[in-house]
Amino acid sequence: HSLCLLCGRSLPVGMSDVEPPLLEPATPEPLSSDLSDWLGKQGSKEEEVPSTAFLHQSDRELSSELEPEDLQSECGSSVPSKVPCTANGKVPIASDFEHCPHLQSFVRCGPHHRAELHVLGEDDIAVLKRIWRRYQDDLTEPHYEKKPEFSDRDFDDFYSIACKVVNAMVAEYKVPMILDQATISNTNHVGHPPHADNIQFDSVWWRGKKIPKQDEVQAAREGAYVLWRNEKTSYRSYSCSVSLCDPDGYEGGVVQFFRGFGIKEPIARYKCKEGHGIAFCGCHRNIHAVTGVTSGFRLVLLVWTRPPEVRVPESQATVCYFRPGTGLGVWLTTADILRHLSRRAGREGQVWLPVAEDDGVCQCETCISERQKTSWKARLQNRDRLMLHMQRVEVCGSYGAFAAILGDGTVVAWGSHAHGGDSSVVQDRLKSVQQIQATCFDFAAILGDGSVVTWGDSFDGGDSCSSDGDTRPLQGELVNVLQIQATSSAFAAIIGDGSVVTWGMPPHGGDSRAMQVQLNNVQHIQATNRAFAAVLGDGSVVTWGMAAFGGDSDVVWDQLRGVQAIQHTDYAFAAVRYDGSVVTWGDRFCGGDSSAVQHQLKNVQRIQATRCAFAAILGDGSVVTWGDDRRGGDSSAVQDQLRGVQQIQATACSFAAILADKSVVTWGMRLDGGDSSAVKDGLQNVLQVQATSSAFAAILCNGSVVTWGDISSGGDSSTVQDQLNNVQHIQATRAAFAAILGDGAVVTWGAAPHGGDSSAVQDQLKNVQCIQATRCAFAAILGDGSVVTWGDDRRGGDSSAVHDYLKNG
Ligand SMILES: O=C(O)CCC(=O)C(=O)O
Ligand SMILES: [Fe+2]
């Protein structure tokens, strides 16, 4: 007669005290050969589970059994009044430990086996890589807000390929499921520690006593009971990791599966061929890990499914999390899917929007931070409305002109003709435009068919070279273009086959002919003012353009291996490698020489830059800086305050770091924002920081704004301080700020010739959805799709010439 390992009570006769059959069906679930049959029966699925293994209990019964201390919610402080429901009124199915007061989690998977599926072909993989290159981001907070919006075509492509994987999973498991989320994700040197996808490890128990943390692993191995609890993603059912790369092209990156918690030796290892994936259920029967990638490049498509009728918790629908094991990624969130599908179905009005879930009283950390996010959720709703009203208006700015992609895919440009403000010569070719990129003087637009149209100072529409020696891409070279990057006066385009085409001022990056043989399998390109750096699929880097601006990387050639991301100042590059180290080159006084801090540059997570200095955030939340000492390269005065750094913003010559406690630490050129001592007391509860070239503006959690730095560049907002309430977003030109308030009005301050004075258009600035900026002018997009501009009239502030086009998106 034995005792329960969990609660210590006597067990009914016949119940084993070792290896409790947690959530294990006594007999395998029936598999129907006819899938449609199965799908039709999904409503009665629960009845098919043997009642000896699962105990159905009502909400009331279950909660009456639970003692308050056992019901520690995630908040830690509040006790939920009932067992949380994650699936349209379904309650968790308790395990057979009905005698036990501890809350058991439940799983919603059927068959638990792993299955290797051959799901994607070469074409699918090429499409996913294109999308990854186009939208990849580092998932810094706030994730969803910063996440780039998919074009309809890219959404369709991504969604249909993810659904292909789901279909293969349905065929394998014969369980109804739909796509919940997907991500195209790059794995870094850290990898993912052991975890399960829809359930979270809680604690280990032996005869009613919780095992201390340090003994958990040992105790679990010796048969103590492992308690799992609900994870935020508990509504999900199955996962699949599909390889998008040749497994011989990288070391590490092995998906391992373990028999149980704490067991070191995997029972299975997978390194799938390109297009093949490993599928598994999300419960504790599939504890898995991914080993770090030590060299080469690993890209996977991760797909998560949920049963069709499950309600997605609102807090999850926009989640696209940054995890230590992942590099750059692209997320297809539940919100993306719902939005695009309902738009397609012509149900714009019914588009799903996130709402605050908490009851407004809980004081736990999670709920408080959720409440602080409500302001960005409101912004999100605005953004959605914007999207729906006019599908899309994207504005891109050169030195002195704007170009806007309108909802119908055409483009209008305005501002200085010397900076691309007149697109009339190419107007009839500007259709189904996907992306615009600008140098100081010219624009280049990628069309839906992958071709490119350019206009501006250096392009008169003709095909010959202009007198100052510009190179033009040869007719026919610019096809299937994925992405364009620009220096101040040259463009570089990544072509679908992984090669690069450049044009513009030859010494500034416009001529890459010498590098052409090496420019294969290019993943992404970064630019300083006058040089380009391309990261290749094998993690190496190719550079061209002016040597003094980083165009020559020969001295670090042998170190440029395993590169996952590149950052730049105006004159130098810094490459972050998969092993967390950093390699720099370019102007040695502006960040190109990091030798003095090389030994500290370990486990680097992210890099931010002023025009002449770099700041790296390390894994432990500390910061290492180098480059021009007076312009941000020297942070020694504040080094001991730089702990728990979450984000860094930069003016031209100074940095501002937001810490975990939402305070701000600044350094660099004192008058340009490096000295925030005058506003120190007010700089608490900071949500976000924006910067002009020499001043900062911080939005606080309560919607007010604190500014510091050069007073002629926006550092002094005292004249408008009383209007700066409920601020949702701030945009900046070189020397002025514009804030959008919750009611859609706009408040501006800073240098008038740079947009600091909007009085001439103030009465039109109503229901503003977003604001874009060039160096000297702002463009506000209103809820009705019209655009209002102000600032330097010759450089984009005056849009009267194209007013008719801009009237309604
Ligand atoms: O990278 C992979 O293959 C799997 C990653 C993973 O387990 C996860 O994101 O949950
Ligand atoms: Fe996982």
Short mmCIF file of N, CA and C and ligand atoms in Angstrom, two decimals, residues 187 192 195 197 241 255 280 288 290 298 300 302 304 323, ligand 1:
data_model
loop_
_atom_site.label_atom_id
_atom_site.label_comp_id
_atom_site.label_asym_id
_atom_site.label_seq_id
_atom_site.Cartn_x
_atom_site.Cartn_y
_atom_site.Cartn_z
N THR A 187 19.21 30.24 -35.91
CA THR A 187 19.66 29.77 -34.60
C THR A 187 21.08 30.26 -34.35
N HIS A 192 18.85 26.34 -27.90
CA HIS A 192 17.72 26.36 -26.97
C HIS A 192 17.88 25.29 -25.91
N HIS A 195 13.20 22.04 -23.19
CA HIS A 195 11.89 22.57 -22.85
C HIS A 195 10.83 21.77 -23.57
N ASP A 197 6.91 22.46 -25.52
CA ASP A 197 6.36 23.65 -26.16
C ASP A 197 5.03 24.14 -25.59
N SER A 241 9.60 21.54 -36.71
CA SER A 241 10.79 22.33 -37.06
C SER A 241 11.31 21.85 -38.41
N VAL A 255 18.60 19.09 -33.14
CA VAL A 255 17.41 19.02 -32.30
C VAL A 255 17.48 17.71 -31.53
N PHE A 280 6.30 17.00 -33.63
CA PHE A 280 6.13 16.38 -32.31
C PHE A 280 5.05 17.12 -31.56
N HIS A 288 12.58 18.85 -25.57
CA HIS A 288 13.60 18.93 -26.62
C HIS A 288 14.51 20.13 -26.42
N VAL A 290 17.86 22.48 -28.65
CA VAL A 290 18.63 22.64 -29.88
C VAL A 290 20.03 23.07 -29.47
N ARG A 298 22.22 28.29 -39.74
CA ARG A 298 21.04 27.43 -39.61
C ARG A 298 19.78 28.28 -39.68
N VAL A 300 15.51 27.73 -39.79
CA VAL A 300 14.40 26.77 -39.74
C VAL A 300 13.07 27.49 -39.85
N LEU A 302 9.65 27.22 -38.07
CA LEU A 302 8.99 26.58 -36.93
C LEU A 302 7.50 26.84 -37.07
N TRP A 304 3.71 26.09 -35.25
CA TRP A 304 2.96 25.61 -34.08
C TRP A 304 1.48 25.56 -34.45
N ARG A 323 14.24 35.19 -28.16
CA ARG A 323 14.77 34.18 -27.26
C ARG A 323 16.27 34.16 -27.42
O1 LIG B 1 15.07 25.50 -33.73
C1 LIG B 1 14.41 24.47 -33.65
O2 LIG B 1 14.54 23.54 -34.45
C2 LIG B 1 13.39 24.29 -32.55
C3 LIG B 1 13.26 25.47 -31.65
C4 LIG B 1 12.32 25.20 -30.54
O3 LIG B 1 12.30 24.18 -29.96
C5 LIG B 1 11.34 26.23 -30.15
O4 LIG B 1 11.43 27.35 -30.65
O5 LIG B 1 10.44 25.92 -29.36
#
